[in-house]
Amino acid sequence: MFSPDADRFHEECGVVGVYGHPEAANLAYLALYALQHRGQESAGIVSSRGDALISHRGLGLVADIFHPDIIRRLVGTAAIGHNRYATHGETVLKNAQPLVVEYQGGALAVAHNGNLVNAVELRERLEATGSIFQSTSDTEVVIHLIAQASGPALVDRVVSALAEVRGAYSLVFLSKDELIVARDPLGFRPLVLGRVKDAWVAVSETCALDLINATYVREVEPGEVIVIGSEGMRSFHPFPPVRPRRCVFEYVYFARPDSRVFGRTVYQVRRELGRQLARETHVQADVVTPVPDSGVPAAIGYAEQSGIPYQLGLIRNHYVGRTFIEPTDSIRHFGVRVKLNAMPEILEGQRVVVVDDSLVRGTTSQKIVTMLRNAGAKEVHMRICSPPTISPCYYGIDTPTREELVGASQSVEEICRFIGADSLGYLSESGLYAFLDGGERDFCDACFTERYPTPISAGQEPRQLQLFDAAASAA
Ligand code: AMP
């Protein structure tokens, strides 16, 4: 197995595709805005004006990258967009998406959420036969496979390319006259279809549909490829059906609580998980407080179930990025303090249950426990609304290496000592599935169980980028 830490292919993202709307780029912009939580490193939109594609990509947040004059230049009735969440601080414009190329079939843009697990070996093969890569992104592998494929229509080439890749993909492709949407057969990452009047939209999460006033149509099905063009919408299922393995971590942490993901509202799932957590890890206490924002719905559920009052003992500064986005360890530690502040008025002399969604390295929990004690908490009981994170994700969630995952090497008692809490309780694996139809059979939970639903290609670590944009190297 290659080390995900060195795997520059790793990324998690939000995508959008729009077809048949006079302000396609504007809708894409708004959708990306709503999906900002899925990626804050870079964003891009490519529109089709009918005879050509027009693209704009930048580093940073959606609202900083797209100004009204740029949106106005992205003319056309179809567009795709992408938010990127790269790991390990490799913020280079070359890896920003959508990727845009000109190949034999014309101009083509693609935006990808997910991570391919055989990209390294495919890239080696492609390079051996002369392919030249612009980026270190696994998505570019798909582009090369499309360029080398044959077939009368773009969708034929897309299908033959996707038949070669393994792993997680929710993809949107844009040619000058078609939008193609595809989701891998296991359906790891979310992708839904909606309509704005006659226009079609595909977005990672339904919160983006809400912002653009689109009506929800349905999930793009695992293994489905959809072509939307002047002849309307056509759906294909070109790959043999398999039992889907949707990412359970989308429910635990990643998706926005107001989104409907995999057919359920994320908020409700988290709240139910919080109730279950209370059943499994009850403790005598005076107050339940979430680690905001990720622990809020679970803490509400915990308080409801346990009857312990819910209070905001920790207040979050919303203008600070997520902890993991910070590129170095020292800044990451600093980030926890900058991001959260404890309320002595709530905590003084109290036995506190503090609820978070997951515990990864344990450093966040450690800081929080200290913070709560410094604010006067008499007891601190940490409750984690998922099982211990024991193995890295290869399908597009940013988890550190196994060595850095405290749950991989330490017992619950050891972790409890490490974070300095009076007690530590995790949600059980069966508790995680108590409310999810199909249970663990329908979900990928490799981060909690090490049961990877696909083989992960062994192989050499992908090389690091050796060509940089001046803007990126200055950043
Ligand atoms: P740690 O200090 O590594 O234990 O961080 C745990 C915190 O990180 C929890 O508050 C989670 O909400 C959050 N978290 C978990 N997974 C991720 C992820 N993939 N990206 C960013 N934050 C995460």
Short mmCIF file of C-alpha atoms and ligand atoms in Angstrom, two decimals:
data_model
loop_
_atom_site.label_atom_id
_atom_site.label_comp_id
_atom_site.label_asym_id
_atom_site.label_seq_id
_atom_site.Cartn_x
_atom_site.Cartn_y
_atom_site.Cartn_z
CA MET A 1 0.00 0.00 0.00
CA PHE A 2 1.31 3.42 -0.79
CA SER A 3 1.44 6.08 1.85
CA PRO A 4 -1.52 8.44 1.65
CA ASP A 5 0.61 11.06 3.30
CA ALA A 6 2.82 11.25 0.26
CA ASP A 7 -0.09 10.74 -2.08
CA ARG A 8 -0.51 14.03 -3.81
CA PHE A 9 -3.50 12.59 -5.68
CA HIS A 10 -5.56 12.78 -2.56
CA GLU A 11 -8.32 15.35 -2.46
CA GLU A 12 -11.90 15.92 -1.45
CA CYS A 13 -14.09 18.35 -3.24
CA GLY A 14 -17.43 19.72 -4.29
CA VAL A 15 -18.69 19.67 -7.86
CA VAL A 16 -21.49 21.24 -9.88
CA GLY A 17 -22.76 20.90 -13.44
CA VAL A 18 -25.42 23.08 -15.09
CA TYR A 19 -27.04 22.60 -18.48
CA GLY A 20 -29.63 24.72 -20.25
CA HIS A 21 -29.68 27.92 -18.22
CA PRO A 22 -28.93 31.42 -19.52
CA GLU A 23 -26.92 32.16 -16.40
CA ALA A 24 -25.19 28.82 -16.08
CA ALA A 25 -21.94 30.22 -14.65
CA ASN A 26 -23.82 32.23 -12.07
CA LEU A 27 -25.68 29.13 -10.90
CA ALA A 28 -22.39 27.24 -10.77
CA TYR A 29 -20.89 30.05 -8.69
CA LEU A 30 -23.77 29.97 -6.21
CA ALA A 31 -23.62 26.19 -5.98
CA LEU A 32 -19.88 26.33 -5.26
CA TYR A 33 -20.57 28.97 -2.65
CA ALA A 34 -22.98 26.59 -0.90
CA LEU A 35 -20.45 23.77 -1.23
CA GLN A 36 -17.55 25.77 0.16
CA HIS A 37 -17.22 23.40 3.12
CA ARG A 38 -16.17 20.65 0.69
CA GLY A 39 -13.06 22.51 -0.40
CA GLN A 40 -11.40 25.79 0.35
CA GLU A 41 -8.05 25.59 -1.41
CA SER A 42 -9.12 26.46 -4.93
CA ALA A 43 -12.19 26.80 -7.09
CA GLY A 44 -12.99 27.03 -10.76
CA ILE A 45 -15.80 27.33 -13.28
CA VAL A 46 -15.77 26.43 -16.96
CA SER A 47 -18.65 27.48 -19.18
CA SER A 48 -19.53 26.59 -22.74
CA ARG A 49 -20.58 29.34 -25.07
CA GLY A 50 -21.49 26.77 -27.74
CA ASP A 51 -18.37 26.93 -29.89
CA ALA A 52 -15.72 27.01 -27.14
CA LEU A 53 -15.12 26.56 -23.43
CA ILE A 54 -14.22 29.47 -21.18
CA SER A 55 -12.49 28.84 -17.89
CA HIS A 56 -11.54 30.64 -14.73
CA ARG A 57 -9.78 29.06 -11.77
CA GLY A 58 -8.09 30.48 -8.73
CA LEU A 59 -6.66 29.71 -5.33
CA GLY A 60 -8.72 30.50 -2.27
CA LEU A 61 -12.40 30.84 -1.49
CA VAL A 62 -15.16 31.00 -4.08
CA ALA A 63 -16.23 34.54 -3.16
CA ASP A 64 -12.65 35.80 -3.52
CA ILE A 65 -12.02 34.11 -6.86
CA PHE A 66 -15.19 35.07 -8.74
CA HIS A 67 -16.15 38.68 -9.18
CA PRO A 68 -19.14 39.88 -11.21
CA ASP A 69 -17.01 40.79 -14.23
CA ILE A 70 -15.48 37.31 -14.28
CA ILE A 71 -18.87 35.63 -14.02
CA ARG A 72 -20.08 37.85 -16.89
CA ARG A 73 -17.22 36.62 -19.05
CA LEU A 74 -18.15 33.00 -18.37
CA VAL A 75 -20.92 33.16 -20.94
CA GLY A 76 -23.04 30.26 -22.12
CA THR A 77 -25.90 28.05 -21.04
CA ALA A 78 -23.82 25.21 -19.62
CA ALA A 79 -21.10 25.22 -16.99
CA ILE A 80 -19.28 23.03 -14.51
CA GLY A 81 -17.53 24.04 -11.30
CA HIS A 82 -15.30 22.66 -8.61
CA ASN A 83 -14.09 23.40 -5.08
CA ARG A 84 -10.87 21.69 -4.14
CA TYR A 85 -9.69 20.62 -0.75
CA ALA A 86 -6.12 19.50 -1.21
CA THR A 87 -4.09 17.83 1.48
CA HIS A 88 -0.71 18.81 2.82
CA GLY A 89 -0.74 22.36 1.64
CA GLU A 90 -0.04 21.69 -1.99
CA THR A 91 -1.96 24.69 -3.14
CA VAL A 92 -0.99 24.96 -6.76
CA LEU A 93 -3.13 26.31 -9.52
CA LYS A 94 -2.12 23.45 -11.79
CA ASN A 95 -4.10 21.07 -9.63
CA ALA A 96 -7.10 23.38 -9.43
CA GLN A 97 -10.15 22.15 -11.27
CA PRO A 98 -12.02 21.98 -13.56
CA LEU A 99 -9.18 20.65 -15.69
CA VAL A 100 -9.54 21.81 -19.27
CA VAL A 101 -7.90 20.21 -22.29
CA GLU A 102 -8.11 20.21 -26.06
CA TYR A 103 -7.96 16.75 -27.51
CA GLN A 104 -8.91 15.17 -30.82
CA GLY A 105 -12.59 15.45 -29.94
CA GLY A 106 -12.40 19.17 -29.08
CA ALA A 107 -12.31 21.06 -25.81
CA LEU A 108 -13.19 19.15 -22.66
CA ALA A 109 -13.42 20.15 -19.02
CA VAL A 110 -13.77 17.89 -16.00
CA ALA A 111 -14.36 18.32 -12.28
CA HIS A 112 -13.91 15.40 -9.89
CA ASN A 113 -14.84 14.64 -6.30
CA GLY A 114 -13.28 11.47 -4.94
CA ASN A 115 -10.00 9.70 -5.22
CA LEU A 116 -8.94 6.96 -7.61
CA VAL A 117 -7.04 4.08 -6.06
CA ASN A 118 -5.29 2.87 -9.22
CA ALA A 119 -4.28 6.28 -10.58
CA VAL A 120 -0.58 5.70 -9.93
CA GLU A 121 -0.37 2.57 -12.03
CA LEU A 122 -2.56 4.05 -14.78
CA ARG A 123 -0.38 7.13 -14.90
CA GLU A 124 2.77 5.00 -15.20
CA ARG A 125 1.22 3.12 -18.08
CA LEU A 126 0.09 6.28 -19.82
CA GLU A 127 3.46 7.98 -19.40
CA ALA A 128 5.22 4.91 -20.75
CA THR A 129 3.29 5.38 -23.96
CA GLY A 130 4.02 9.09 -24.23
CA SER A 131 1.32 10.89 -22.26
CA ILE A 132 2.48 14.16 -20.74
CA PHE A 133 0.85 15.27 -17.51
CA GLN A 134 0.24 18.86 -16.45
CA SER A 135 -0.72 18.22 -12.85
CA THR A 136 -0.38 15.65 -10.10
CA SER A 137 -4.14 15.20 -9.89
CA ASP A 138 -5.63 11.76 -10.48
CA THR A 139 -8.37 13.39 -12.53
CA GLU A 140 -5.89 14.04 -15.29
CA VAL A 141 -5.53 10.28 -15.67
CA VAL A 142 -9.20 10.14 -16.62
CA ILE A 143 -8.66 12.86 -19.24
CA HIS A 144 -5.79 10.92 -20.82
CA LEU A 145 -7.82 7.72 -20.86
CA ILE A 146 -10.64 9.61 -22.61
CA ALA A 147 -8.21 11.05 -25.17
CA GLN A 148 -6.84 7.59 -25.95
CA ALA A 149 -10.24 5.90 -26.09
CA SER A 150 -12.21 5.51 -29.26
CA GLY A 151 -15.92 5.71 -29.87
CA PRO A 152 -18.38 7.75 -31.87
CA ALA A 153 -19.51 9.97 -29.01
CA LEU A 154 -17.87 11.57 -26.00
CA VAL A 155 -19.93 9.40 -23.69
CA ASP A 156 -18.44 6.26 -25.28
CA ARG A 157 -14.96 7.53 -24.55
CA VAL A 158 -15.95 8.51 -21.01
CA VAL A 159 -17.39 5.06 -20.34
CA SER A 160 -14.33 3.28 -21.67
CA ALA A 161 -12.07 5.52 -19.56
CA LEU A 162 -14.14 4.94 -16.42
CA ALA A 163 -14.07 1.20 -17.02
CA GLU A 164 -10.32 1.35 -16.32
CA VAL A 165 -10.34 3.40 -13.15
CA ARG A 166 -11.00 2.11 -9.67
CA GLY A 167 -12.03 4.10 -6.62
CA ALA A 168 -14.26 7.03 -5.89
CA TYR A 169 -15.55 9.46 -8.46
CA SER A 170 -18.42 11.86 -8.71
CA LEU A 171 -17.57 13.54 -11.99
CA VAL A 172 -18.94 16.28 -14.21
CA PHE A 173 -17.62 16.71 -17.76
CA LEU A 174 -18.34 19.61 -20.07
CA SER A 175 -17.79 19.68 -23.82
CA LYS A 176 -18.96 22.55 -25.94
CA ASP A 177 -22.35 20.91 -26.39
CA GLU A 178 -22.83 18.34 -23.62
CA LEU A 179 -22.76 17.90 -19.88
CA ILE A 180 -21.85 14.40 -18.74
CA VAL A 181 -22.28 13.35 -15.12
CA ALA A 182 -20.92 10.10 -13.68
CA ARG A 183 -20.74 8.37 -10.32
CA ASP A 184 -18.61 5.34 -9.53
CA PRO A 185 -20.38 1.98 -9.13
CA LEU A 186 -19.84 1.94 -5.36
CA GLY A 187 -21.22 5.47 -5.04
CA PHE A 188 -18.66 6.59 -2.46
CA ARG A 189 -19.20 10.33 -2.82
CA PRO A 190 -22.60 12.02 -3.09
CA LEU A 191 -24.02 13.52 -6.27
CA VAL A 192 -27.61 14.63 -6.86
CA LEU A 193 -29.68 15.89 -9.77
CA GLY A 194 -31.96 18.89 -9.68
CA ARG A 195 -33.85 21.20 -12.01
CA VAL A 196 -34.12 24.95 -12.26
CA LYS A 197 -37.10 25.38 -14.58
CA ASP A 198 -35.96 23.55 -17.74
CA ALA A 199 -32.31 23.51 -16.80
CA TRP A 200 -30.55 20.50 -15.30
CA VAL A 201 -28.11 20.74 -12.44
CA ALA A 202 -25.92 18.15 -10.76
CA VAL A 203 -24.36 19.01 -7.40
CA SER A 204 -22.47 17.24 -4.63
CA GLU A 205 -25.02 18.12 -1.98
CA THR A 206 -28.60 19.33 -1.86
CA CYS A 207 -27.67 22.48 0.11
CA ALA A 208 -26.45 23.80 -3.26
CA LEU A 209 -29.83 23.09 -4.84
CA ASP A 210 -31.53 25.08 -2.09
CA LEU A 211 -29.44 28.17 -2.74
CA ILE A 212 -30.19 28.22 -6.46
CA ASN A 213 -33.88 27.43 -5.95
CA ALA A 214 -33.59 24.14 -7.77
CA THR A 215 -35.95 21.26 -7.18
CA TYR A 216 -34.41 18.00 -6.08
CA VAL A 217 -34.91 15.25 -8.64
CA ARG A 218 -32.90 12.30 -7.32
CA GLU A 219 -29.44 10.96 -6.54
CA VAL A 220 -27.25 10.20 -9.49
CA GLU A 221 -27.20 6.45 -8.99
CA PRO A 222 -23.98 4.61 -8.24
CA GLY A 223 -22.55 3.46 -11.57
CA GLU A 224 -24.79 5.79 -13.56
CA VAL A 225 -23.58 7.94 -16.44
CA ILE A 226 -25.89 10.74 -17.54
CA VAL A 227 -25.58 12.73 -20.75
CA ILE A 228 -27.42 16.04 -21.00
CA GLY A 229 -27.45 17.79 -24.35
CA SER A 230 -29.72 19.34 -26.93
CA GLU A 231 -31.66 16.07 -27.14
CA GLY A 232 -32.43 16.12 -23.45
CA MET A 233 -31.20 13.81 -20.73
CA ARG A 234 -30.12 10.20 -21.25
CA SER A 235 -29.10 7.81 -18.48
CA PHE A 236 -26.81 4.79 -18.83
CA HIS A 237 -25.70 2.05 -16.48
CA PRO A 238 -22.67 0.79 -18.36
CA PHE A 239 -20.99 -1.09 -15.50
CA PRO A 240 -22.06 -4.32 -13.80
CA PRO A 241 -24.16 -3.47 -10.74
CA VAL A 242 -22.56 -3.98 -7.35
CA ARG A 243 -23.74 -3.31 -3.82
CA PRO A 244 -23.04 0.39 -3.21
CA ARG A 245 -20.64 1.50 -0.51
CA ARG A 246 -21.52 5.09 0.21
CA CYS A 247 -19.12 6.96 2.48
CA VAL A 248 -20.46 6.91 6.04
CA PHE A 249 -18.04 9.70 6.99
CA GLU A 250 -20.13 12.08 4.88
CA TYR A 251 -22.77 11.61 7.55
CA VAL A 252 -20.35 11.73 10.46
CA TYR A 253 -18.45 14.86 9.48
CA PHE A 254 -18.05 15.96 5.94
CA ALA A 255 -21.43 16.94 4.47
CA ARG A 256 -23.37 20.01 5.53
CA PRO A 257 -26.07 19.21 8.10
CA ASP A 258 -28.82 20.78 5.99
CA SER A 259 -28.04 18.56 3.00
CA ARG A 260 -29.89 15.43 2.06
CA VAL A 261 -27.14 12.95 1.40
CA PHE A 262 -27.75 9.37 0.26
CA GLY A 263 -31.45 9.97 0.82
CA ARG A 264 -31.26 11.23 4.43
CA THR A 265 -30.90 14.64 6.00
CA VAL A 266 -27.45 14.81 7.52
CA TYR A 267 -28.65 16.75 10.55
CA GLN A 268 -31.18 14.06 11.44
CA VAL A 269 -28.61 11.31 11.06
CA ARG A 270 -26.14 13.12 13.31
CA ARG A 271 -28.82 13.82 15.90
CA GLU A 272 -29.87 10.15 15.93
CA LEU A 273 -26.24 9.12 16.24
CA GLY A 274 -25.95 11.50 19.20
CA ARG A 275 -28.96 9.83 20.84
CA GLN A 276 -27.38 6.45 20.27
CA LEU A 277 -24.10 7.72 21.70
CA ALA A 278 -25.95 8.77 24.86
CA ARG A 279 -27.51 5.31 25.17
CA GLU A 280 -24.12 3.67 24.80
CA THR A 281 -21.92 5.98 26.86
CA HIS A 282 -24.13 7.50 29.55
CA VAL A 283 -22.43 9.39 32.37
CA GLN A 284 -23.70 11.53 35.26
CA ALA A 285 -23.15 15.14 34.22
CA ASP A 286 -24.57 18.67 34.45
CA VAL A 287 -24.18 19.95 30.95
CA VAL A 288 -23.75 18.68 27.38
CA THR A 289 -21.76 20.91 25.08
CA PRO A 290 -20.79 20.39 21.44
CA VAL A 291 -17.49 21.03 19.77
CA PRO A 292 -18.89 23.49 17.27
CA ASP A 293 -19.81 23.15 14.50
CA SER A 294 -19.11 19.51 13.76
CA GLY A 295 -20.44 18.19 17.06
CA VAL A 296 -23.63 20.28 17.28
CA PRO A 297 -26.35 17.92 15.95
CA ALA A 298 -24.84 14.96 17.83
CA ALA A 299 -24.69 16.95 21.08
CA ILE A 300 -28.34 17.95 20.65
CA GLY A 301 -29.25 14.27 20.25
CA TYR A 302 -27.10 13.34 23.24
CA ALA A 303 -28.77 15.98 25.42
CA GLU A 304 -32.27 14.94 24.29
CA GLN A 305 -31.62 11.31 25.06
CA SER A 306 -29.78 11.81 28.34
CA GLY A 307 -31.93 14.63 29.69
CA ILE A 308 -28.76 16.59 30.50
CA PRO A 309 -29.14 20.28 29.54
CA TYR A 310 -27.55 21.40 26.28
CA GLN A 311 -25.36 24.49 26.48
CA LEU A 312 -22.82 26.17 24.27
CA GLY A 313 -19.75 25.89 26.46
CA LEU A 314 -17.45 26.44 23.51
CA ILE A 315 -17.89 29.26 21.03
CA ARG A 316 -16.43 29.11 17.58
CA ASN A 317 -14.91 31.91 15.57
CA HIS A 318 -16.44 31.28 12.17
CA TYR A 319 -13.85 33.22 10.27
CA VAL A 320 -11.13 30.63 10.79
CA GLY A 321 -10.74 27.72 8.36
CA ARG A 322 -11.08 24.09 9.34
CA THR A 323 -8.23 22.75 11.44
CA PHE A 324 -6.99 20.36 8.81
CA ILE A 325 -6.61 22.98 6.16
CA GLU A 326 -3.68 24.59 7.87
CA PRO A 327 -0.55 23.32 6.23
CA THR A 328 1.80 22.82 9.17
CA ASP A 329 1.47 21.13 12.48
CA SER A 330 2.35 24.18 14.54
CA ILE A 331 -0.32 26.28 12.87
CA ARG A 332 -2.83 23.43 13.24
CA HIS A 333 -2.36 23.33 17.00
CA PHE A 334 -2.58 27.07 17.15
CA GLY A 335 -5.75 26.87 15.03
CA VAL A 336 -7.70 25.04 17.72
CA ARG A 337 -7.16 27.90 20.15
CA VAL A 338 -7.92 30.51 17.58
CA LYS A 339 -11.05 28.70 16.50
CA LEU A 340 -12.64 27.87 19.84
CA ASN A 341 -13.11 29.73 23.08
CA ALA A 342 -14.57 28.32 26.31
CA MET A 343 -17.33 29.97 28.38
CA PRO A 344 -16.56 29.98 32.14
CA GLU A 345 -20.12 31.22 32.77
CA ILE A 346 -21.41 27.88 31.51
CA LEU A 347 -18.62 25.58 32.61
CA GLU A 348 -17.55 26.73 36.08
CA GLY A 349 -17.89 23.86 38.58
CA GLN A 350 -19.80 21.69 36.09
CA ARG A 351 -19.49 18.07 35.06
CA VAL A 352 -19.29 18.51 31.31
CA VAL A 353 -20.05 16.07 28.49
CA VAL A 354 -18.33 17.41 25.38
CA VAL A 355 -19.43 15.90 22.06
CA ASP A 356 -17.43 15.86 18.85
CA ASP A 357 -18.03 13.98 15.61
CA SER A 358 -14.68 12.21 15.33
CA LEU A 359 -11.27 11.93 16.92
CA VAL A 360 -8.44 11.69 14.44
CA ARG A 361 -5.04 12.65 15.82
CA GLY A 362 -6.46 13.52 19.21
CA THR A 363 -4.75 16.89 19.36
CA THR A 364 -8.02 18.82 18.99
CA SER A 365 -9.62 16.90 21.85
CA GLN A 366 -6.54 17.39 24.00
CA LYS A 367 -6.70 21.17 23.56
CA ILE A 368 -10.43 21.21 24.15
CA VAL A 369 -10.19 19.27 27.39
CA THR A 370 -7.52 21.68 28.64
CA MET A 371 -9.61 24.64 27.56
CA LEU A 372 -12.70 23.31 29.37
CA ARG A 373 -10.76 22.65 32.56
CA ASN A 374 -9.15 26.11 32.43
CA ALA A 375 -12.65 27.55 32.17
CA GLY A 376 -13.58 25.80 35.42
CA ALA A 377 -15.12 22.48 34.35
CA LYS A 378 -15.03 20.06 37.29
CA GLU A 379 -15.14 16.94 35.11
CA VAL A 380 -14.72 16.56 31.35
CA HIS A 381 -16.29 13.55 29.62
CA MET A 382 -15.37 13.40 25.94
CA ARG A 383 -17.91 11.69 23.69
CA ILE A 384 -17.14 10.94 20.07
CA CYS A 385 -20.05 10.34 17.72
CA SER A 386 -18.29 7.73 15.58
CA PRO A 387 -16.09 4.69 16.21
CA PRO A 388 -12.32 5.16 16.57
CA THR A 389 -10.69 6.29 13.32
CA ILE A 390 -8.16 3.54 12.74
CA SER A 391 -7.28 3.59 9.05
CA PRO A 392 -6.68 6.17 6.34
CA CYS A 393 -9.19 6.92 3.62
CA TYR A 394 -8.15 6.27 0.01
CA TYR A 395 -11.45 7.45 -1.43
CA GLY A 396 -11.26 11.19 -0.98
CA ILE A 397 -11.54 12.11 2.70
CA ASP A 398 -8.45 13.76 4.09
CA THR A 399 -7.24 11.49 6.88
CA PRO A 400 -3.66 11.37 8.05
CA THR A 401 -1.39 8.33 7.89
CA ARG A 402 -2.09 5.35 10.07
CA GLU A 403 0.85 6.34 12.32
CA GLU A 404 -0.84 9.67 13.08
CA LEU A 405 -4.25 8.13 13.80
CA VAL A 406 -4.29 7.80 17.55
CA GLY A 407 -7.09 5.23 17.35
CA ALA A 408 -4.91 2.94 15.24
CA SER A 409 -2.37 2.28 17.94
CA GLN A 410 -3.92 3.18 21.29
CA SER A 411 -6.75 1.80 23.37
CA VAL A 412 -9.67 3.97 24.44
CA GLU A 413 -8.14 4.18 27.95
CA GLU A 414 -4.80 5.30 26.53
CA ILE A 415 -6.46 7.91 24.32
CA CYS A 416 -8.47 9.12 27.29
CA ARG A 417 -5.24 9.61 29.23
CA PHE A 418 -3.61 11.29 26.23
CA ILE A 419 -6.40 13.85 25.87
CA GLY A 420 -6.62 14.29 29.63
CA ALA A 421 -10.37 13.62 29.97
CA ASP A 422 -12.13 12.03 32.95
CA SER A 423 -13.76 9.59 30.56
CA LEU A 424 -13.87 8.95 26.82
CA GLY A 425 -16.66 7.17 24.97
CA TYR A 426 -17.01 6.37 21.27
CA LEU A 427 -20.07 5.34 19.31
CA SER A 428 -20.02 1.62 18.54
CA GLU A 429 -19.91 0.27 15.01
CA SER A 430 -23.37 -1.26 15.37
CA GLY A 431 -24.63 2.03 16.86
CA LEU A 432 -23.42 3.83 13.77
CA TYR A 433 -25.71 1.71 11.64
CA ALA A 434 -28.72 1.53 13.92
CA PHE A 435 -30.58 4.09 11.74
CA LEU A 436 -29.04 3.61 8.34
CA ASP A 437 -30.92 1.30 5.99
CA GLY A 438 -28.82 -1.53 4.77
CA GLY A 439 -26.38 -1.11 7.63
CA GLU A 440 -22.70 -1.51 7.10
CA ARG A 441 -23.22 -3.56 3.96
CA ASP A 442 -24.26 -0.43 2.05
CA PHE A 443 -21.57 1.89 3.36
CA CYS A 444 -17.85 2.32 3.19
CA ASP A 445 -16.54 2.62 6.73
CA ALA A 446 -12.93 1.68 6.04
CA CYS A 447 -11.73 4.57 8.22
CA PHE A 448 -13.35 2.86 11.21
CA THR A 449 -12.97 -0.80 10.28
CA GLU A 450 -10.06 -1.06 7.85
CA ARG A 451 -12.41 -2.99 5.55
CA TYR A 452 -11.65 -1.36 2.21
CA PRO A 453 -14.30 -2.13 -0.38
CA THR A 454 -11.78 -2.10 -3.25
CA PRO A 455 -8.21 -3.23 -3.57
CA ILE A 456 -5.81 -0.32 -3.12
CA SER A 457 -3.04 -0.46 -5.68
CA ALA A 458 0.37 -0.97 -4.30
CA GLY A 459 2.87 1.20 -6.00
CA GLN A 460 5.43 3.84 -6.00
CA GLU A 461 4.55 7.15 -4.47
CA PRO A 462 3.36 9.62 -7.04
CA ARG A 463 5.93 12.23 -7.84
CA GLN A 464 5.62 15.73 -6.53
CA LEU A 465 4.98 18.59 -8.82
CA GLN A 466 8.16 20.17 -10.16
CA LEU A 467 6.58 23.00 -12.10
CA PHE A 468 4.99 25.82 -10.16
CA ASP A 469 2.99 28.90 -10.95
CA ALA A 470 4.61 32.06 -9.62
CA ALA A 471 1.37 33.00 -7.86
CA ALA A 472 1.22 29.65 -6.11
CA SER A 473 4.83 29.58 -5.00
CA ALA A 474 4.39 33.06 -3.56
CA ALA A 475 1.36 31.87 -1.59
P1 AMP B 1 -7.80 15.67 15.72
O1 AMP B 1 -7.11 16.72 16.47
O2 AMP B 1 -6.94 15.17 14.59
O3 AMP B 1 -8.31 14.53 16.55
O4 AMP B 1 -9.03 16.35 15.01
C1 AMP B 1 -10.35 15.97 15.23
C2 AMP B 1 -11.22 17.07 14.70
O5 AMP B 1 -11.03 17.21 13.30
C3 AMP B 1 -12.69 16.81 14.93
O6 AMP B 1 -13.22 17.99 15.53
C4 AMP B 1 -13.29 16.63 13.57
O7 AMP B 1 -14.47 17.38 13.44
C5 AMP B 1 -12.27 17.17 12.62
N1 AMP B 1 -12.07 16.31 11.44
C6 AMP B 1 -12.24 14.99 11.33
N2 AMP B 1 -11.96 14.57 10.08
C7 AMP B 1 -11.59 15.65 9.38
C8 AMP B 1 -11.20 15.89 8.02
N3 AMP B 1 -11.11 14.90 7.15
N4 AMP B 1 -10.92 17.16 7.66
C9 AMP B 1 -11.00 18.17 8.54
N5 AMP B 1 -11.38 18.00 9.81
C10 AMP B 1 -11.67 16.77 10.25
#
